[in-house]
Amino acid sequence: MPSSATDEGTGPGDAGGAGPYAHEQRVAVAAAEEAGALLRARFREAHAVGEKGEDGDVVTDLDLAAEKVILARLQTHFPHERILSEEAGLFDAVGERTWLVDPLDGSNNVAIGLTAYAVGIGLCVDGSPVVGVVHEPVTGATWRAALGGGAYGASGRLTGPAAPVPRSGPVLAWTQGHAVGRGDPTATALRGALERRSRRVLQLWAPLLGWTMLARGTIDGYVGYRAEGIDFPPGALLAAETGVEFRTLDGGPFRVGFSGPDSNRSFVAARPEAVPLLLDMVAEAGVGRAGGGGV
């Protein structure tokens, strides 16, 4: 298992607060942490208030409460900017900037009392992420990144996976979009190939947690199949700013973004030296160009 540069989130005096998106980062961190405090305080009171789709995905009352907190902050500081939020949908506006809000990533976990969930906020310019913030209410940790400025936690800059992949195999995170059916043959083949050649494949029901683990260097890679658009860019930016490389499932170039069909969000992500191993696993599953490319 790779060693971690830091396992903590942001705190007083941590680096990485300057740069062209410093104000946006501060607002996003404050919004995520305020929403996180609400989630932490009311976790045991959570109950599902609706279903999304036909495969059992849920929305809880806490999703809606946390979303209200975040939207209030963003609309106060950036009243003329577009916001795409998980539950409320699109607040449209003219311009190149779009805020992405996942107020509770891991709603299904919360609904069954599992303490694995996160808050994610991102800012995209022309479709690509420039700010990413992930807050974990259970530990109080916050991680943030800005394009070209690195990713940071309370103990300083995150450096991502650093050690060689263990001989016993990598530890990987897996994510798939809500629209992927239980019997989807591509998803089934991919998961099977990853399981055969990995030490662990984590299916967390909260993709943002996987991104913080990759950015901290506690796992070796991430594989996604038709990933969701809202939570993907903020987390992926954290990893990208540590030097993690992204490829399509057939090894081509990949651009992180939220727009377009979900087939454009099938990827492998790892440090450059480990990418060929992940692509080899994908090829073993018989998945290539049919699996989807980049945005």
C-alpha positions as a printed Julia matrix, in Angstrom:
295×3 Matrix{Float64}:
   0.0     0.0     0.0
   1.4     3.42   -0.87
   2.38    5.62    2.03
   0.28    8.72    2.66
   1.7    12.23    2.55
  -1.07   13.36    4.87
  -4.24   11.79    6.17
  -5.79   15.01    7.41
  -8.01   17.66    5.96
  -7.57   21.4     5.86
  -7.09   23.39    9.0
  -5.65   26.66   10.27
  -2.4    27.67    8.65
  -2.33   25.01    5.91
  -0.74   25.97    2.6
  -2.42   26.33   -0.76
  -4.72   29.25    0.04
  -3.36   31.64   -2.59
  -3.75   31.8    -6.35
  -6.4    32.96   -8.83
  -9.16   30.87   -7.25
  -8.35   31.55   -3.58
 -11.67   33.28   -2.9
 -13.65   30.52   -4.57
 -11.78   27.91   -2.53
 -12.49   29.72    0.74
 -16.2    30.01   -0.01
 -16.44   26.36   -1.09
 -14.56   25.15    2.01
 -16.79   27.19    4.31
 -19.94   25.93    2.59
 -18.82   22.29    2.66
 -17.82   22.46    6.32
 -21.07   24.16    7.36
 -23.05   21.49    5.52
 -20.81   18.82    7.04
 -21.48   20.04   10.57
 -25.2    19.76    9.91
 -24.81   16.25    8.52
 -22.68   15.12   11.44
 -25.1    16.53   14.01
 -28.2    15.03   12.41
 -26.76   11.78   11.04
 -28.78    9.5    13.34
 -32.0    11.31   12.44
 -31.65   10.75    8.7
 -34.43    9.07    6.78
 -35.1     8.52    3.1
 -37.63   10.86    1.55
 -37.61    9.54   -2.0
 -36.06    7.22   -4.56
 -34.0     8.11   -7.62
 -34.33    5.65  -10.48
 -35.42    2.04  -10.27
 -32.36    0.47   -8.62
 -32.9     1.63   -5.05
 -30.87    4.87   -5.0
 -32.34    7.22   -2.41
 -32.43   10.86   -1.38
 -32.62   11.67    2.34
 -33.84   14.68    4.25
 -30.2    15.43    5.03
 -29.34   15.71    1.32
 -31.9    18.48    1.05
 -30.87   20.25    4.24
 -27.16   20.22    3.38
 -27.91   21.36   -0.16
 -29.86   24.35    1.15
 -26.86   25.43    3.25
 -24.42   25.2     0.34
 -26.67   26.89   -2.2
 -27.26   29.8     0.18
 -23.52   30.46    0.47
 -22.79   30.08   -3.23
 -25.71   32.27   -4.29
 -24.67   34.93   -1.8
 -21.08   35.12   -3.02
 -21.65   34.27   -6.7
 -25.21   35.37   -7.46
 -24.76   35.47  -11.22
 -23.09   32.11  -11.75
 -24.52   28.79  -12.89
 -25.01   26.08  -10.26
 -25.71   22.41  -10.94
 -26.74   20.66   -7.74
 -27.45   16.97   -7.13
 -31.0    17.36   -5.84
 -32.14   20.86   -6.86
 -30.91   20.56  -10.43
 -29.68   23.44  -12.57
 -29.74   27.13  -11.63
 -28.84   28.47  -15.04
 -26.91   31.63  -15.86
 -24.89   33.14  -18.66
 -21.14   32.59  -18.5
 -18.38   30.01  -18.57
 -18.4    29.15  -14.86
 -20.47   26.33  -13.36
 -20.54   25.29   -9.71
 -21.15   21.6    -9.0
 -22.72   20.61   -5.68
 -23.04   17.14   -4.19
 -24.39   17.94   -0.71
 -24.31   14.33    0.47
 -22.25   11.82   -1.49
 -23.18    8.49    0.05
 -26.91    8.93    0.66
 -27.5     5.18    0.53
 -24.85    4.7     3.22
 -26.47    7.31    5.46
 -29.9     5.78    4.92
 -28.67    2.47    6.41
 -26.6     4.07    9.16
 -23.17    3.58    7.55
 -20.76    6.41    8.38
 -19.14    6.7     4.96
 -20.19    9.9     3.23
 -18.83   13.24    2.06
 -19.7    16.7     0.78
 -18.34   17.76   -2.6
 -18.2    21.19   -4.26
 -16.47   22.04   -7.5
 -16.11   24.95   -9.88
 -15.71   24.3   -13.6
 -14.69   26.81  -16.24
 -15.59   25.9   -19.81
 -16.52   22.45  -18.52
 -13.23   21.61  -16.79
 -12.64   21.72  -13.02
 -10.58   24.56  -11.56
 -11.59   24.19   -7.89
 -12.41   21.02   -5.98
 -13.37   20.68   -2.32
 -14.26   17.49   -0.48
 -15.26   17.45    3.18
 -15.69   14.31    5.3
 -18.1    15.11    8.15
 -17.25   12.02   10.21
 -13.62   13.06   10.72
 -13.99   16.78   10.06
 -11.32   16.54    7.35
 -11.39   18.79    4.3
  -9.32   18.51    1.14
  -9.11   21.14   -1.58
  -7.41   21.78   -4.88
  -7.12   24.46   -7.53
  -6.01   23.95  -11.1
  -2.23   24.22  -11.26
  -1.97   25.01   -7.56
  -1.81   21.55   -6.0
  -4.08   19.69   -3.58
  -3.92   20.34    0.15
  -5.0    19.06    3.54
  -4.3    20.24    7.07
  -0.76   18.87    7.07
   0.21   20.41    3.76
   0.37   19.44    0.14
  -0.9    16.02   -0.95
   1.42   13.99   -3.14
  -0.74   11.02   -4.16
   0.42    7.4    -4.47
   4.2     7.24   -4.23
   5.29    3.64   -3.62
   5.41    0.82   -6.22
   2.29   -1.29   -6.53
   2.6    -4.15   -4.02
   3.29   -7.64   -5.38
  -0.01   -8.72   -3.83
  -1.77   -6.34   -6.21
  -3.12   -2.81   -6.08
  -5.9    -1.45   -3.92
  -8.38    0.27   -6.23
 -11.57    2.26   -5.92
 -14.44    1.6    -8.31
 -17.36    3.8    -9.3
 -20.21    3.46  -11.77
 -23.04    5.81  -12.63
 -26.62    5.54  -11.43
 -27.77    4.65  -14.94
 -25.63    1.5   -15.07
 -27.9    -1.5   -14.58
 -27.1    -4.36  -12.22
 -26.58   -6.74  -15.1
 -24.61   -4.38  -17.32
 -22.13   -6.72  -19.09
 -19.33   -4.15  -19.32
 -19.53   -3.23  -15.65
 -19.67   -6.89  -14.68
 -16.65   -7.77  -16.81
 -14.64   -4.82  -15.51
 -15.32   -5.52  -11.84
 -14.48   -9.19  -12.33
 -11.14   -8.43  -13.98
 -10.23   -5.91  -11.3
 -11.14   -8.31   -8.5
  -9.01  -11.09   -9.97
  -5.85   -9.03  -10.09
  -6.23   -6.58   -7.19
  -5.72   -6.93   -3.49
  -8.92   -5.0    -2.84
 -11.53   -3.25   -4.97
 -13.42   -0.68   -2.92
 -17.04   -0.01   -3.83
 -17.78    2.75   -1.35
 -21.16    4.1    -2.52
 -19.49    7.49   -2.0
 -17.08    8.13   -4.9
 -15.64   11.3    -3.37
 -14.11    9.26   -0.55
 -12.19    7.25   -3.12
 -10.76   10.43   -4.62
  -9.51   11.69   -1.27
  -7.87    8.32   -0.65
  -6.14    8.41   -4.02
  -4.96   12.0    -3.5
  -3.61   11.07   -0.06
  -1.88    8.01   -1.46
  -3.67    5.39    0.61
  -4.91    3.53   -2.49
  -3.22    2.84   -5.82
  -5.79    3.75   -8.44
  -9.37    4.41   -9.47
 -11.48    2.89  -12.24
 -14.79    4.39  -13.3
 -17.5     3.29  -15.68
 -20.01    5.93  -16.8
 -19.34    7.95  -13.66
 -21.75   10.59  -12.41
 -21.01   14.1   -13.62
 -21.6    16.18  -10.49
 -19.27   14.49   -7.99
 -16.6    13.44  -10.51
 -14.79   16.74  -11.3
 -14.19   17.98   -7.71
 -12.71   14.68   -6.6
 -10.79   14.05   -9.81
  -9.14   17.46   -9.55
  -7.78   16.55   -6.11
  -6.1    13.49   -7.61
  -4.93   15.22  -10.78
  -3.19   17.91   -8.75
  -1.08   15.21   -7.06
   0.21   13.94  -10.41
  -2.36   11.2   -10.99
  -2.84   10.48  -14.7
  -6.2     9.81  -16.36
  -6.82    7.64  -19.42
  -9.86    6.33  -21.24
 -10.52    2.61  -20.93
  -8.74    2.03  -24.22
  -5.7     4.04  -23.11
  -6.45    7.28  -24.94
  -6.3    10.82  -23.54
  -9.0    11.73  -21.05
 -10.38   15.15  -20.14
 -12.09   15.46  -16.77
 -15.47   17.18  -17.04
 -19.15   16.96  -16.16
 -20.96   17.53  -19.44
 -21.92   15.17  -22.24
 -23.08   11.55  -22.06
 -21.96    9.39  -19.15
 -20.07    7.15  -21.59
 -17.55   10.02  -21.73
 -16.75    9.43  -18.07
 -15.25    5.93  -18.19
 -11.64    6.05  -17.07
  -8.64    4.68  -15.24
  -6.65    6.93  -12.89
  -3.32    6.22  -11.2
   0.23    7.52  -11.04
   1.78    7.29  -14.53
   3.86    4.18  -13.77
   0.76    2.25  -12.62
  -1.53    3.23  -15.5
  -0.35    0.39  -17.81
  -1.29   -2.17  -15.14
  -4.82   -0.8   -14.89
  -5.19   -0.7   -18.66
  -4.01   -4.3   -18.84
  -6.74   -5.28  -16.37
  -9.32   -3.43  -18.48
  -8.11   -5.2   -21.62
  -8.41   -8.54  -19.81
 -12.08   -7.73  -19.29
 -12.49   -7.35  -23.04
 -13.34   -3.68  -22.66
 -11.88   -1.12  -25.02
 -13.41    1.42  -27.28
 -16.91    0.24  -26.44
 -16.31    1.24  -22.82
 -16.29    4.95  -23.48
 -13.75    7.72  -23.74
 -13.07   11.17  -22.38
 -15.16   14.31  -22.53
